[in-house]
Amino acid sequence: MSVLDSPSNRHSFLARSAKVAAVPVIAAPAPPTPTACRATPRSRPRRSAPRSNAQGHYVGRINRNMPRRRIRARGPYEHHHGGACTNSDSSAGETMSDHLHAIESAGSYALGPWHVRRIGYGAMQLAGDNVFGPPRDRDEALRVLRAAVDSGVNHIDTAQYYGPVVVNELIREALRPYPADLAIVSKVSARRDAADAVLPFDEPHQLRQGIEENLTTLGVSHLAAVNLRMMDQSTPGTRFDSQLAALIQAREEGLIDGIGLSNISKRHLLRALEQTEVACVQNLFNLADQSSPDVLQECTNRGIAFVPFCPLGWPRSVQNQILTSPALAALGNRLQATPAQIALAWLVDLASNILLIPGTRTRAHLAENLDAAGVQLDEASRAELARHFPVTRQSA
Ligand SMILES: NC(=O)c1ccc[n+]([C@@H]2O[C@H](COP(=O)([O-])OP(=O)(O)OC[C@H]3O[C@@H](n4cnc5c(N)ncnc54)[C@H](OP(=O)(O)O)[C@@H]3O)[C@@H](O)[C@H]2O)c1
């Protein structure tokens, strides 16, 4: 039974009503730290080697005794990379197939008509500071993308306004021709101006334009899903309906396979479901800020993928609550995991419809995040996490 489904959590989740979290369209990146089916049952390997050092920094793959698996050649992607990364291309002295084993243990879930592994990758961090302009290290950005896919990630989140354009072009350069099973998901309703401000771009014709721009910059004929990202906290009404209609039209024309909703309340979700199928919901949700529990519960009940953005916490103060938490460090010592891995494992454990898209600009953090899939929480860990990180944010 997942934590979400347990009677006590179910009660606390359902007892809260829903208010959209007031979060920015683009979460400011934190500085570098020191250092399609229903969910399949997870069988987690036992771990036998520590993965964090005394400072809580990640030091290696999950289980040095874990039998290694070779990555099968992956269709057109082979032309770029020839299969698994070698040690020389890996940041932690590992083959990327080590991470494949870990992320496969988390299973997969439906993303509309697609089936994706539950551990994906969010590409927002690959742009420059404040998600604006080119990356600090372009070569590393390309390597991160290739390493993610070589490790088995088949769900990448992006947006035309990351950069803007920068992140989509990096994805295109790193990964095209795309593996057939790679679900690229984008979002529309915002744009950047020359001074890096984030502005609404959410009239129905602008949403259509946003979808078409994503297709062009990514170099694809269609996208697995596009999220309608709500830019304000208004009650859903006729304007929301007309925005949704633009995405329905794009889906009917084959430009997108699924419609997603982002930064929404339960009322948005229920109103949208009266009009169309919803492939995924992307809301702020993490261990230290459990916003919109009612939206998560509704998605779980209906078999809709729930994709928590900023899974390591936002803003910086909230992220610090996770990454520097003494409770997580202590739990990490027991479970041989870093605080970041525990925060991600908590999400994987919470409900089988949760798909992760943690973001990073480094292969070291990518490896750490992918291996979080193999961290097994037990009842004592769940209880401890619930005690230290209670649900505090009320939804309406
Ligand atoms: N729908 C929306 O409105 C919306 C809003 C925000 C984001 N998103 C999507 O959600 C994805 C995830 O959110 P996010 O990238 O903002 O936040 P996140 O995944 O919670 O955290 C990213 C931040 O944490 C750091 N980090 C990553 N792995 C770490 C680790 N193992 N240990 C310590 N620090 C680590 C990263 O720095 P390094 O780069 O140095 O690793 C970066 O500063 C984004 O990439 C984007 O695709 C959607």
Short mmCIF file of N, CA, C and O and ligand atoms in Angstrom, two decimals, residues 24-27 29-33 122-125 157-158 162 187 229 262 282 309-313 319 323 340 357-362 365 368-369, ligand 1:
data_model
loop_
_atom_site.label_atom_id
_atom_site.label_comp_id
_atom_site.label_asym_id
_atom_site.label_seq_id
_atom_site.Cartn_x
_atom_site.Cartn_y
_atom_site.Cartn_z
N PRO A 24 6.10 30.75 -9.26
CA PRO A 24 6.44 31.37 -10.53
C PRO A 24 6.45 30.34 -11.64
O PRO A 24 6.58 29.15 -11.40
N VAL A 25 6.31 30.84 -12.87
CA VAL A 25 6.35 29.94 -14.02
C VAL A 25 7.69 29.24 -14.08
O VAL A 25 7.80 28.08 -14.44
N ILE A 26 8.72 29.98 -13.73
CA ILE A 26 10.06 29.43 -13.77
C ILE A 26 10.66 29.57 -12.39
O ILE A 26 10.76 30.67 -11.86
N ALA A 27 11.00 28.45 -11.82
CA ALA A 27 11.62 28.50 -10.51
C ALA A 27 13.09 28.86 -10.69
O ALA A 27 13.77 28.28 -11.52
N PRO A 29 16.83 28.79 -10.48
CA PRO A 29 17.68 27.65 -10.16
C PRO A 29 18.51 27.90 -8.91
O PRO A 29 18.97 29.01 -8.68
N ALA A 30 18.66 26.84 -8.12
CA ALA A 30 19.52 26.95 -6.95
C ALA A 30 20.97 26.92 -7.40
O ALA A 30 21.28 26.38 -8.44
N PRO A 31 21.87 27.49 -6.62
CA PRO A 31 23.29 27.43 -7.00
C PRO A 31 23.80 26.01 -6.85
O PRO A 31 23.19 25.21 -6.17
N PRO A 32 24.91 25.71 -7.49
CA PRO A 32 25.46 24.36 -7.35
C PRO A 32 25.69 24.04 -5.89
O PRO A 32 26.13 24.90 -5.13
N THR A 33 25.39 22.84 -5.48
CA THR A 33 25.62 22.45 -4.11
C THR A 33 27.07 22.03 -3.96
O THR A 33 27.72 21.72 -4.93
N GLY A 122 13.84 16.62 -15.98
CA GLY A 122 13.35 17.97 -16.29
C GLY A 122 14.52 18.81 -16.79
O GLY A 122 15.55 18.92 -16.13
N ALA A 123 14.36 19.41 -17.98
CA ALA A 123 15.50 20.03 -18.67
C ALA A 123 15.68 21.52 -18.36
O ALA A 123 16.61 22.14 -18.86
N MET A 124 14.81 22.08 -17.52
CA MET A 124 14.85 23.53 -17.30
C MET A 124 16.20 24.04 -16.82
O MET A 124 16.64 25.13 -17.21
N GLN A 125 16.88 23.27 -15.98
CA GLN A 125 18.13 23.74 -15.40
C GLN A 125 19.25 23.89 -16.43
O GLN A 125 20.30 24.47 -16.13
N ASP A 157 11.01 16.64 -19.77
CA ASP A 157 10.14 17.82 -19.69
C ASP A 157 10.90 19.07 -20.14
O ASP A 157 12.07 19.26 -19.78
N THR A 158 10.24 19.90 -20.92
CA THR A 158 10.89 21.11 -21.41
C THR A 158 9.83 22.21 -21.61
O THR A 158 8.67 22.05 -21.27
N TYR A 162 12.13 28.10 -21.90
CA TYR A 162 13.35 27.86 -21.14
C TYR A 162 14.53 28.32 -22.00
O TYR A 162 14.92 27.66 -22.95
N LYS A 187 5.33 22.65 -22.40
CA LYS A 187 4.26 23.42 -21.79
C LYS A 187 4.12 24.74 -22.51
O LYS A 187 5.10 25.23 -23.09
N ARG A 229 -0.15 25.62 -18.93
CA ARG A 229 0.38 26.08 -17.65
C ARG A 229 -0.42 27.32 -17.22
O ARG A 229 -0.33 28.37 -17.85
N SER A 262 -1.07 22.34 -15.84
CA SER A 262 -0.01 22.66 -14.86
C SER A 262 -0.40 23.84 -14.00
O SER A 262 -1.00 24.80 -14.49
N GLN A 282 0.87 18.68 -13.87
CA GLN A 282 2.19 19.06 -13.37
C GLN A 282 2.02 20.21 -12.38
O GLN A 282 1.74 21.33 -12.77
N PHE A 309 6.57 19.22 -10.05
CA PHE A 309 7.76 19.99 -10.43
C PHE A 309 8.45 20.52 -9.19
O PHE A 309 7.87 20.60 -8.11
N CYS A 310 9.73 20.83 -9.33
CA CYS A 310 10.59 21.17 -8.20
C CYS A 310 10.52 20.08 -7.12
O CYS A 310 10.25 20.37 -5.94
N PRO A 311 10.79 18.84 -7.48
CA PRO A 311 10.66 17.75 -6.51
C PRO A 311 11.69 17.81 -5.38
O PRO A 311 11.53 17.15 -4.36
N LEU A 312 12.73 18.66 -5.56
CA LEU A 312 13.71 18.82 -4.49
C LEU A 312 13.46 20.08 -3.69
O LEU A 312 14.27 20.46 -2.84
N GLY A 313 12.33 20.74 -3.94
CA GLY A 313 11.95 21.90 -3.15
C GLY A 313 12.20 23.22 -3.85
O GLY A 313 13.17 23.38 -4.58
N GLN A 319 14.16 24.22 -0.56
CA GLN A 319 15.12 23.20 -1.01
C GLN A 319 16.13 22.89 0.11
O GLN A 319 16.49 21.74 0.34
N LEU A 323 17.64 19.46 1.53
CA LEU A 323 19.02 19.04 1.29
C LEU A 323 19.89 19.11 2.54
O LEU A 323 20.89 18.40 2.64
N ALA A 340 18.72 14.18 -0.98
CA ALA A 340 17.99 14.37 -2.25
C ALA A 340 17.37 13.06 -2.70
O ALA A 340 16.21 13.02 -3.15
N ILE A 357 10.50 14.25 -12.56
CA ILE A 357 11.32 14.96 -13.56
C ILE A 357 12.33 15.86 -12.85
O ILE A 357 12.39 17.07 -13.12
N PRO A 358 13.16 15.34 -11.96
CA PRO A 358 14.13 16.21 -11.30
C PRO A 358 15.05 16.85 -12.32
O PRO A 358 15.40 16.24 -13.33
N GLY A 359 15.44 18.09 -12.04
CA GLY A 359 16.28 18.83 -12.98
C GLY A 359 17.69 18.98 -12.45
O GLY A 359 17.91 19.13 -11.24
N THR A 360 18.65 18.93 -13.33
CA THR A 360 20.04 19.18 -12.96
C THR A 360 20.84 19.53 -14.20
O THR A 360 20.49 19.12 -15.31
N ARG A 361 21.96 20.25 -13.97
CA ARG A 361 22.84 20.56 -15.09
C ARG A 361 24.12 19.71 -15.02
O ARG A 361 25.04 19.95 -15.78
N THR A 362 24.17 18.76 -14.09
CA THR A 362 25.39 17.95 -13.97
C THR A 362 25.07 16.46 -14.04
O THR A 362 24.01 16.01 -13.55
N HIS A 365 24.76 14.83 -10.39
CA HIS A 365 23.43 14.89 -9.77
C HIS A 365 22.43 14.05 -10.55
O HIS A 365 21.51 13.46 -9.97
N GLU A 368 22.84 10.57 -9.32
CA GLU A 368 22.29 10.46 -7.96
C GLU A 368 20.76 10.40 -8.00
O GLU A 368 20.14 9.59 -7.31
N ASN A 369 20.18 11.24 -8.83
CA ASN A 369 18.72 11.30 -8.88
C ASN A 369 18.13 10.03 -9.50
O ASN A 369 17.08 9.54 -9.06
N1 LIG B 1 5.17 23.42 -14.79
C1 LIG B 1 5.91 24.36 -14.24
O1 LIG B 1 5.47 25.48 -14.02
C2 LIG B 1 7.34 24.07 -13.87
C3 LIG B 1 8.02 24.95 -12.99
C4 LIG B 1 9.33 24.65 -12.64
C5 LIG B 1 9.94 23.51 -13.16
N2 LIG B 1 9.26 22.68 -14.01
C6 LIG B 1 9.89 21.45 -14.54
O2 LIG B 1 10.23 20.60 -13.44
C7 LIG B 1 11.60 20.21 -13.52
C8 LIG B 1 12.16 19.99 -12.11
O3 LIG B 1 12.11 21.20 -11.37
P1 LIG B 1 13.42 22.06 -11.05
O4 LIG B 1 14.49 21.68 -11.97
O5 LIG B 1 12.99 23.48 -10.96
O6 LIG B 1 13.72 21.68 -9.54
P2 LIG B 1 14.32 20.39 -8.81
O7 LIG B 1 14.40 19.23 -9.74
O8 LIG B 1 13.53 20.22 -7.57
O9 LIG B 1 15.77 20.85 -8.36
C9 LIG B 1 16.71 21.37 -9.25
C10 LIG B 1 17.77 22.07 -8.41
O10 LIG B 1 18.32 21.15 -7.48
C11 LIG B 1 19.69 20.91 -7.74
N3 LIG B 1 19.89 19.46 -7.70
C12 LIG B 1 19.47 18.53 -8.57
N4 LIG B 1 19.79 17.31 -8.16
C13 LIG B 1 20.42 17.45 -6.98
C14 LIG B 1 21.00 16.55 -6.05
N5 LIG B 1 20.96 15.24 -6.27
N6 LIG B 1 21.58 17.06 -4.94
C15 LIG B 1 21.61 18.39 -4.71
N7 LIG B 1 21.07 19.30 -5.53
C16 LIG B 1 20.49 18.83 -6.67
C17 LIG B 1 19.95 21.47 -9.10
O11 LIG B 1 21.26 22.00 -9.18
P3 LIG B 1 22.34 21.37 -10.20
O12 LIG B 1 21.92 21.81 -11.57
O13 LIG B 1 23.63 21.95 -9.74
O14 LIG B 1 22.27 19.88 -10.05
C18 LIG B 1 18.92 22.58 -9.23
O15 LIG B 1 19.39 23.75 -8.62
C19 LIG B 1 12.26 21.38 -14.28
O16 LIG B 1 13.51 21.00 -14.81
C20 LIG B 1 11.20 21.70 -15.31
O17 LIG B 1 11.32 20.81 -16.42
C21 LIG B 1 7.97 22.93 -14.36
#
